[in-house]
XYZ file of C-alpha atoms in Angstrom:
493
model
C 87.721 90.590 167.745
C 89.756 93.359 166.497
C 92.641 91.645 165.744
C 90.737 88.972 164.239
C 89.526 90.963 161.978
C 92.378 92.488 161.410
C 94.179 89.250 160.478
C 91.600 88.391 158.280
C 91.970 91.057 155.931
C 95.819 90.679 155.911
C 94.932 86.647 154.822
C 92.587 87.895 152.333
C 94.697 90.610 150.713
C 97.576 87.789 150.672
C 95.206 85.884 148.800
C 94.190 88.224 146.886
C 97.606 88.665 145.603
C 98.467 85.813 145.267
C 95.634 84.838 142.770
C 96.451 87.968 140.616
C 100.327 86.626 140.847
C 98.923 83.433 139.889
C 96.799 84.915 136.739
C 100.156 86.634 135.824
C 101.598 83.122 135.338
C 98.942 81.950 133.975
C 98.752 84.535 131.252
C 102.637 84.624 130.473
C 103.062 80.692 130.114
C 99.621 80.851 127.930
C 101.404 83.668 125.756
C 104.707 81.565 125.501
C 103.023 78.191 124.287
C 100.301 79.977 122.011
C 103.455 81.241 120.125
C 105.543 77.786 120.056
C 108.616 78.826 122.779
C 109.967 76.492 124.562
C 109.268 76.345 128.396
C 113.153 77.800 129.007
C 111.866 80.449 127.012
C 110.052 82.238 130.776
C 113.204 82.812 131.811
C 114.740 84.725 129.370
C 111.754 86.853 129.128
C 112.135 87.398 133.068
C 115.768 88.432 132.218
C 115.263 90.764 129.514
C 112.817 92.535 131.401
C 114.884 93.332 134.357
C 117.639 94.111 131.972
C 115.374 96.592 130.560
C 113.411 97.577 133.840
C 115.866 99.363 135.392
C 115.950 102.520 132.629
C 112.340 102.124 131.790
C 111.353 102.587 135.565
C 114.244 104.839 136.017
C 111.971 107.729 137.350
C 109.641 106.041 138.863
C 109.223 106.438 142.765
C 108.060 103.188 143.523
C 111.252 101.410 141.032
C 112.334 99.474 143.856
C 108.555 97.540 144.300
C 108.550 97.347 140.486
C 111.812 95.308 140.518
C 111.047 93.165 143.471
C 107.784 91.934 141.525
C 109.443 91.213 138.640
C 111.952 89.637 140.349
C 109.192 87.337 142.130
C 108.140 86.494 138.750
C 107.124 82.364 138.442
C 108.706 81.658 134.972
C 111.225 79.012 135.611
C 111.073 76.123 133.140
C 109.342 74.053 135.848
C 106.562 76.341 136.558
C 106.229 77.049 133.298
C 105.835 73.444 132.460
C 103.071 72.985 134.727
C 100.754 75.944 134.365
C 101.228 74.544 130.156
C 100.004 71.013 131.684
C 96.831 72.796 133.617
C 95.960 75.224 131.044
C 95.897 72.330 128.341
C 94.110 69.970 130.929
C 91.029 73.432 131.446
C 90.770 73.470 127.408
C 89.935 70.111 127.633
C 87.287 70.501 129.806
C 86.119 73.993 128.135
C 86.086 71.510 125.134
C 84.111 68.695 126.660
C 81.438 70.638 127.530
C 81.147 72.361 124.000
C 81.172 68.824 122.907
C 77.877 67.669 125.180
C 75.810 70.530 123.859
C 76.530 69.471 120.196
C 74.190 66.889 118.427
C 76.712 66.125 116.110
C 80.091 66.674 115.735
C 82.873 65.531 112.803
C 86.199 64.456 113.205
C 89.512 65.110 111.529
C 92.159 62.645 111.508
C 95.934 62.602 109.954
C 99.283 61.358 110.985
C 102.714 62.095 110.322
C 105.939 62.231 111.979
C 107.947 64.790 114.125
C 111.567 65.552 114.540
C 112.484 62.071 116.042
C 110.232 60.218 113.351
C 107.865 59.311 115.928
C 104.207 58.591 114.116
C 102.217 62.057 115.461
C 98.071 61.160 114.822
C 96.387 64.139 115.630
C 97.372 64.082 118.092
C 97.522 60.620 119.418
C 100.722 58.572 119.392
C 100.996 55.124 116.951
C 103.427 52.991 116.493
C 103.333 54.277 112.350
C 101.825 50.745 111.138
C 98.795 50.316 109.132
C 97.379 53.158 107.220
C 94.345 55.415 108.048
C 92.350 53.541 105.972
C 93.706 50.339 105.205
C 91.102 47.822 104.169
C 91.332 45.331 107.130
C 93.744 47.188 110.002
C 93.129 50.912 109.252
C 91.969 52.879 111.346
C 88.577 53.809 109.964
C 88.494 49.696 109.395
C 89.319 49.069 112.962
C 86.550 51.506 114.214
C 84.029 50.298 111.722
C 84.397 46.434 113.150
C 84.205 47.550 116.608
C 80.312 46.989 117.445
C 80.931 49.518 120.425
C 82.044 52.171 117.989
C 78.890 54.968 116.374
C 77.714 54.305 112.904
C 79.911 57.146 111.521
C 80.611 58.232 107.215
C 84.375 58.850 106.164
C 85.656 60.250 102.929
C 89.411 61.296 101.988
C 90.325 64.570 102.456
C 88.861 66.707 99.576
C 92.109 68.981 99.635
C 94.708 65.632 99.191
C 92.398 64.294 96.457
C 92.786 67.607 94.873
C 96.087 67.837 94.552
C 96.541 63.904 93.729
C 94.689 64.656 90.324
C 96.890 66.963 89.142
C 99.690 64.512 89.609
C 98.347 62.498 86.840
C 99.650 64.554 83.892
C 102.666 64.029 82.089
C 105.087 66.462 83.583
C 108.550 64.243 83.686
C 110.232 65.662 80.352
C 109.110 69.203 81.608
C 109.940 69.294 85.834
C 113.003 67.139 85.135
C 115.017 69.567 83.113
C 113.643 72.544 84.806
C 114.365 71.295 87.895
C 117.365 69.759 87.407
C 118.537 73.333 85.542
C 116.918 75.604 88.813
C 119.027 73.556 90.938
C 121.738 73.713 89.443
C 121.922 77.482 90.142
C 119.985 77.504 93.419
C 121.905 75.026 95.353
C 125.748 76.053 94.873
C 125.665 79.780 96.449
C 128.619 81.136 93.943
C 125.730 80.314 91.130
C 122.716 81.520 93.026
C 124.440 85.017 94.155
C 125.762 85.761 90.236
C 121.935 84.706 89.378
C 120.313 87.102 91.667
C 122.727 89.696 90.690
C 122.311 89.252 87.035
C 118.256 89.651 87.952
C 119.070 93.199 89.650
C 120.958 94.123 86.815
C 118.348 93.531 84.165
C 115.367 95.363 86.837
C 113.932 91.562 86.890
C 110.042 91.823 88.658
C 111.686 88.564 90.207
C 114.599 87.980 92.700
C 115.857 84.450 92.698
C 114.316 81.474 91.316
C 111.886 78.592 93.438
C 112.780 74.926 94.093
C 110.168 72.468 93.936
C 108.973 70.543 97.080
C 106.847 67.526 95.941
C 104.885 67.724 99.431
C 103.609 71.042 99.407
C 100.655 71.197 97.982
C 101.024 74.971 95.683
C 104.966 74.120 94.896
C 104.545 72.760 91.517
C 102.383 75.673 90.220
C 104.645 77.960 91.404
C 107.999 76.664 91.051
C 107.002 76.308 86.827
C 105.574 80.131 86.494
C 108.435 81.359 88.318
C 110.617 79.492 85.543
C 108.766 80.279 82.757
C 108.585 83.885 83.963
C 112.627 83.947 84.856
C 113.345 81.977 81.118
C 114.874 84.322 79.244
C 117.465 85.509 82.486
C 117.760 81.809 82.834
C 118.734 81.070 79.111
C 120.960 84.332 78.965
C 122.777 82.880 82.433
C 123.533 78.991 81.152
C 124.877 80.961 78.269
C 127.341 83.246 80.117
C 128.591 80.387 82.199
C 128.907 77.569 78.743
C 126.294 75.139 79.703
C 124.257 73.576 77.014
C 120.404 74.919 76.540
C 119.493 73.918 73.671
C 116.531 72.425 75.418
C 115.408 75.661 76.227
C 114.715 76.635 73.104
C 113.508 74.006 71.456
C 109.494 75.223 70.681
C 107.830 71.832 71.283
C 109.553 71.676 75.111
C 108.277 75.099 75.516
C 104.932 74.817 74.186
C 104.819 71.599 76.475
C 106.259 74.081 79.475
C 103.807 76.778 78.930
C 100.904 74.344 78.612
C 101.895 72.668 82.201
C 102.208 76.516 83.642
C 98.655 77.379 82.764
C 96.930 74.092 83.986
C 98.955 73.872 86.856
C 98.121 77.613 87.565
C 94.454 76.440 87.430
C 94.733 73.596 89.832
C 96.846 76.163 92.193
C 93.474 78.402 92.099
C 91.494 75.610 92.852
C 93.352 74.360 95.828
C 93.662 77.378 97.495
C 90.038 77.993 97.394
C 89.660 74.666 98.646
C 92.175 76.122 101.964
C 90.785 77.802 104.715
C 89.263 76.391 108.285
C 85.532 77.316 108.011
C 84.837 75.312 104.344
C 82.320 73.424 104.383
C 81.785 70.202 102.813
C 79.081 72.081 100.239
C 81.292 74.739 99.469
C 84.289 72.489 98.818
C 82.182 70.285 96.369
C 80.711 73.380 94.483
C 84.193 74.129 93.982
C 85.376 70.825 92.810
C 82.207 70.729 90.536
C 82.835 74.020 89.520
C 86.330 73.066 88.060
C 85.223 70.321 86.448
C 83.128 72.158 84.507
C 85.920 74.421 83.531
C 87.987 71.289 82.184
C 85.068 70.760 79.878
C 85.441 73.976 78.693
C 88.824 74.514 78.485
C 89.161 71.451 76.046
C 85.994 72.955 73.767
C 88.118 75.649 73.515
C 91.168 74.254 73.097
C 89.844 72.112 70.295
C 89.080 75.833 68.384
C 92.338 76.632 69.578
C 90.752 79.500 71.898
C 93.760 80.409 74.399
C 92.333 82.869 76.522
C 92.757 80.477 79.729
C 95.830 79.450 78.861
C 97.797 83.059 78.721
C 101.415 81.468 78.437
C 100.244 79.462 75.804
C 98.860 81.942 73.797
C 101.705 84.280 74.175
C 104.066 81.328 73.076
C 101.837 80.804 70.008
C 101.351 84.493 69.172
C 105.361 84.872 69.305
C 106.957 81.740 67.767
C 103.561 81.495 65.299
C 103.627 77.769 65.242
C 100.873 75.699 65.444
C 99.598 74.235 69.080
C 99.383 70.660 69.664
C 95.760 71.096 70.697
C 94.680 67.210 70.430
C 97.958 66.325 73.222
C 96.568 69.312 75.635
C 92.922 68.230 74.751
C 93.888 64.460 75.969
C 95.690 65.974 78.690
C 93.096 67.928 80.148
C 90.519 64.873 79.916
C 92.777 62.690 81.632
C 92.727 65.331 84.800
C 88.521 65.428 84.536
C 88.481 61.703 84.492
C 90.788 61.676 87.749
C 88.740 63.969 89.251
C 85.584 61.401 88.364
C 87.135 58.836 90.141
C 88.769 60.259 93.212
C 85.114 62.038 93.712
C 83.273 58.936 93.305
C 82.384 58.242 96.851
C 81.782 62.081 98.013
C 79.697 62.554 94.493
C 77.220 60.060 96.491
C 76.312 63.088 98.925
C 75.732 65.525 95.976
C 72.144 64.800 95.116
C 71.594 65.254 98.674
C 73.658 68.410 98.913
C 71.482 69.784 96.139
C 68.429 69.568 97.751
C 69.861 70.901 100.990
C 71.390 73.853 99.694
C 67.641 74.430 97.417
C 65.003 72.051 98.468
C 62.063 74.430 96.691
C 63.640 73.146 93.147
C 61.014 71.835 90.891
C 63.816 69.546 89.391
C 63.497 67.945 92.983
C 62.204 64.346 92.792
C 60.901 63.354 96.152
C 60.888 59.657 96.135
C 64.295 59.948 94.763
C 66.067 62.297 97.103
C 63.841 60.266 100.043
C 64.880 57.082 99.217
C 68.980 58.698 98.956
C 68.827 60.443 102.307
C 67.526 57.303 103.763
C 69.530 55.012 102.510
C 72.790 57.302 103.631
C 71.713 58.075 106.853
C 70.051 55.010 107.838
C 66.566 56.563 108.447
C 62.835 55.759 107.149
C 62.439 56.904 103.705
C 58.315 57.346 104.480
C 58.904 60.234 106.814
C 61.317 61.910 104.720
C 58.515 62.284 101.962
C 55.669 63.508 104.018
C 58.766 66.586 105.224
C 59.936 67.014 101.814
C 56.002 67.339 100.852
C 55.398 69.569 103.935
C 58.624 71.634 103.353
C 58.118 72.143 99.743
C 54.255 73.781 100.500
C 55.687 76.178 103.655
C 55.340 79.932 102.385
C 56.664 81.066 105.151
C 59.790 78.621 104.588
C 60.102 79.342 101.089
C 60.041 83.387 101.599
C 63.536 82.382 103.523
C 64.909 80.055 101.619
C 68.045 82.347 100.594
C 68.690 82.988 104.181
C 72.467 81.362 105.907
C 70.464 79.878 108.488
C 67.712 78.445 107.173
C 67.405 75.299 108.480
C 67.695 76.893 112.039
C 64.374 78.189 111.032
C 62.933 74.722 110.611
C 60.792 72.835 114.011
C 61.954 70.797 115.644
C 58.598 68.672 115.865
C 57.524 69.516 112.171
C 60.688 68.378 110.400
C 62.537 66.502 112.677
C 63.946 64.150 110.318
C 65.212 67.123 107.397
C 67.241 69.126 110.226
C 68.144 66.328 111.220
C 69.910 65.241 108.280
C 71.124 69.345 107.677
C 72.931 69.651 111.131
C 74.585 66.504 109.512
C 75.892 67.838 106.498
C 76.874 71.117 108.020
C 78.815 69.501 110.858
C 81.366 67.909 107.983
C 85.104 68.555 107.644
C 84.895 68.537 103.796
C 89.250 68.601 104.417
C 92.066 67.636 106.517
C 93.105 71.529 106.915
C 93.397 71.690 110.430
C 95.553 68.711 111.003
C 97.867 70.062 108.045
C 97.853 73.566 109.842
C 98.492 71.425 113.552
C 101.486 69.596 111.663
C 103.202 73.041 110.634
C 103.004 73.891 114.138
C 104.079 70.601 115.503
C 107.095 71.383 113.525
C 108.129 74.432 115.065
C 107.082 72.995 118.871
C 109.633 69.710 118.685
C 112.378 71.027 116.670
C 116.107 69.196 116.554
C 116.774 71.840 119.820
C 113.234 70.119 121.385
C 113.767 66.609 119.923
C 113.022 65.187 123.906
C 110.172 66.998 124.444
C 107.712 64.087 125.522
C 104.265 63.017 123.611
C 102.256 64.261 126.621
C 103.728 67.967 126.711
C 104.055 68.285 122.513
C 100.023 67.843 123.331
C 99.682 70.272 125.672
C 101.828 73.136 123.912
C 99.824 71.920 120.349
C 96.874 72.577 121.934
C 97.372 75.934 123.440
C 99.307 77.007 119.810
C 95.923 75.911 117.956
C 92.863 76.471 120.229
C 90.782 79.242 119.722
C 89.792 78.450 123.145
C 90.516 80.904 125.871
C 91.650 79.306 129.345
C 89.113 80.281 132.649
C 91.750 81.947 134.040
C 89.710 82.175 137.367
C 89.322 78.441 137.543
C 93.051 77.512 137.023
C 93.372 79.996 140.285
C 90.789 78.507 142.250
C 92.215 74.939 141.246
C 95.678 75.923 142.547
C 94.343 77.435 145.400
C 92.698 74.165 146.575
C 95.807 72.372 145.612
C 98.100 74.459 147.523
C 95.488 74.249 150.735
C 95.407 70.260 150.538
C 99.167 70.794 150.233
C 99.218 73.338 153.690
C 97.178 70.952 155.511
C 98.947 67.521 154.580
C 102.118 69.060 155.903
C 100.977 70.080 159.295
């Protein structure tokens, strides 16, 4: 009995250790995904520390275990490997379960393609064919004909739309001879190192100039105030080296440059408060309602020839005194509102709704109206919405909280079943495309030209772990290897 016992607490403290060994692994492949290394990368780490190890343990009496345990360190490429595969398989599950609890959950989708061109829709491979929302093949038309397939709403990513109405001004005689002038110094390195030196010389707030990258959404913006700011080093450089500039000083190509700077500048600020993980589909339309109500001013007050939002334009006018062609910028600036109309046509539809959602004590409030609208996008009976909106609109004790974040929380279940209904709806919607742009950057840096054969199936697994917020159950991936490694044990006997 003794030694029974005794040989039972040997097995158990083997165990024991070996689950803790086990978390180790765990841990350190979790840490080398999360920050996009490759699965080579365990090795090197293994190597560096007992490179390291033996003067940072130097005085240490128990070196010699320290070294040994290192040294019995899992992080070959093939272990590493397949603790990535388990830990992205338990994030799965972590998320499934998340996902049962929900009532209702919204979807983001977006392709594009990685190193090898291979189409990448987060994150499911395609062949690259038909687009997302092509009218008869898509894949929002695809899901919408399959009778299987939820009743579900779609709407283009508020972000892209963004960005695709500032494309409609008339830029081409401005970015093509800015452009074609930056690169001219940025992309021969003789050129670009005289530049940058000529910019320390003068004590320049700047230290090289931008290029212009048509697919980033802020490049624009910035590439034209870093040119307009830079202008005069720019001007004084062409000179030194012969080339011709008269363009650069001709007033009507500037006034047209500082005009583009400001507005662009202002569609910059939009966009990046349209950025950001945790914006919701009401905040994103306040913000694209908010700016359109800026373009109406800023052509009231261009039409005065009031330049206070348009500070490189004003200092252009208040330096060269000239007159401003205020009917071209007014024109200009009404062709971006009226893109904005039309790209927001089909998310305007939720607006009304959105309104009395964010306020639904308003007086302005018409309830057979905003009945009939909820019902008629969501598919529900427009009777039952009334008698709640009636109901809702007489609650004290609701409207004392009305300016609280989680007011509809505070709404029963059984009372207004149909209103919070309809709220966890709107709350639950991607309003953007954000987090498959921010899954992209990091697909980029997993499958590189050095990773080009990393397969479909593991650029999942190391996309996931780089973009979860999810932490692993450490303890379960134990217990699961555990079992395997038993099953294994008593197969082989």
């Amino acid at each position: 009995m003794g030694n029974g016992f005794f040989f039972y607490n040997v097995e158990r403290q083997v165990n024991m250790f070996d689950m803790s060994n086990n978390n180790i692994h765990n841990k350190k492949s979790h840490v080398l995904a999360k920050n996009k290394k490759s699965f080579q990368t365990g090795e090197i780490v293994k190597q560096a520390f007992l490179e390291g190890a033996d003067a940072l343990f130097e005085n240490f009496k128990n070196k010699s275990e320290i070294l040994s345990a290192i040294n019995d360190l899992q992080l070959s490429r093939k272990t590493v490997t397949r603790r990535v595969e388990s830990i992205g398989q338990n994030l799965v599950e972590i998320l499934k379960q998340d996902i049962k609890e929900c009532v209702y959950f919204s979807l983001q989708f977006d392709e594009s393609t990685d190193i090898t061109d291979a189409a990448q829709l987060f994150c499911i491979t395609t062949d690259g064919a038909p687009a997302m929302i092509g009218k008869n093949n898509g894949f929002i038309a695809l899901c919408k004909n399959d009778n299987n397939f939820p009743n579900f709403i779609t709407f283009h990513c508020v972000i892209h739309q963004q960005a695709l109405c500032g494309k409609i001004l008339n830029t081409s005689s401005i970015m093509d001879i800015a452009f074609k002038i930056a690169n001219s110094i940025r992309s021969r390195s003789l050129q670009r190192r005289l530049f940058k030196l000529q910019l320390e010389e003068n004590d320049s707030q700047h230290c090289d100039l931008l290029l212009h990258t048509d697919v980033r959404w802020l490049s624009r913006g910035k590439f034209l105030e870093r040119f307009q700011c830079l202008l005069p080093e720019i001007i004084e450089f062409l000179k030194s080296r012969g080339d011709n500039y008269d363009c650069l000083t001709n007033n009507t190509w500037l006034q047209n440059l500082a005009f583009l700077t400001d507005i662009t500048a202002h569609l910059n600020t939009l966009n990046v408060e349209l950025q950001g993980k945790d914006g919701t589909i009401i905040e994103l339309l306040s913000s694209i309602n908010g700016f359109k109500s800026k373009l109406i001013l800023f052509k009231s007050q261009l039409n005065e020839s009031k330049l206070n939002n348009f500070p490189n334009l004003k200092d252009f006018f208040e330096k060269q005194k000239c007159t401003v062609a205020v009917e071209i910028y007014c024109s200009e600036v009404e062709k971006v509102y009226n893109e904005f109309e039309r790209r927001f046509k089909d998310i305007q539809k939720l607006e009304p709704i959105i309104t009395f959602m964010s306020f639904p004590f308003s007086e302005t409030n018409n309830i057979e109206n905003i009945s009939t609208q909820i019902s008629n996008f969501f598919d529900m009976d427009s009777t039952k919405f009334e008698s709640e909106i009636i109901k809702i609109k007489s609650d004290i004790f609701l409207k004392a909280r009305g300016s609280e974040t989680n007011f509809w929380n505070l709404l029963s279940e059984e009372k207004y079943p149909g209103l919070r209904n309809v709220a966890l709806q709107i709350h639950s919607y991607f309003g953007s495309t954000y987090l498959c742009e921010t899954a992209f950057s990091h697909m980029k840096m997993i499958k590189t030209e050095f990773r080009s054969t990393l397969s479909d199936d593991h650029l999942e697994q190391c996309l996931r772990l780089a973009v979860s917020n999810y932490s692993p159950d450490y303890d379960q991936l134990v217990n699961d290897m555990q079992c395997y490694t038993s099953t294994m044990s008593k197969s082989t006997k």
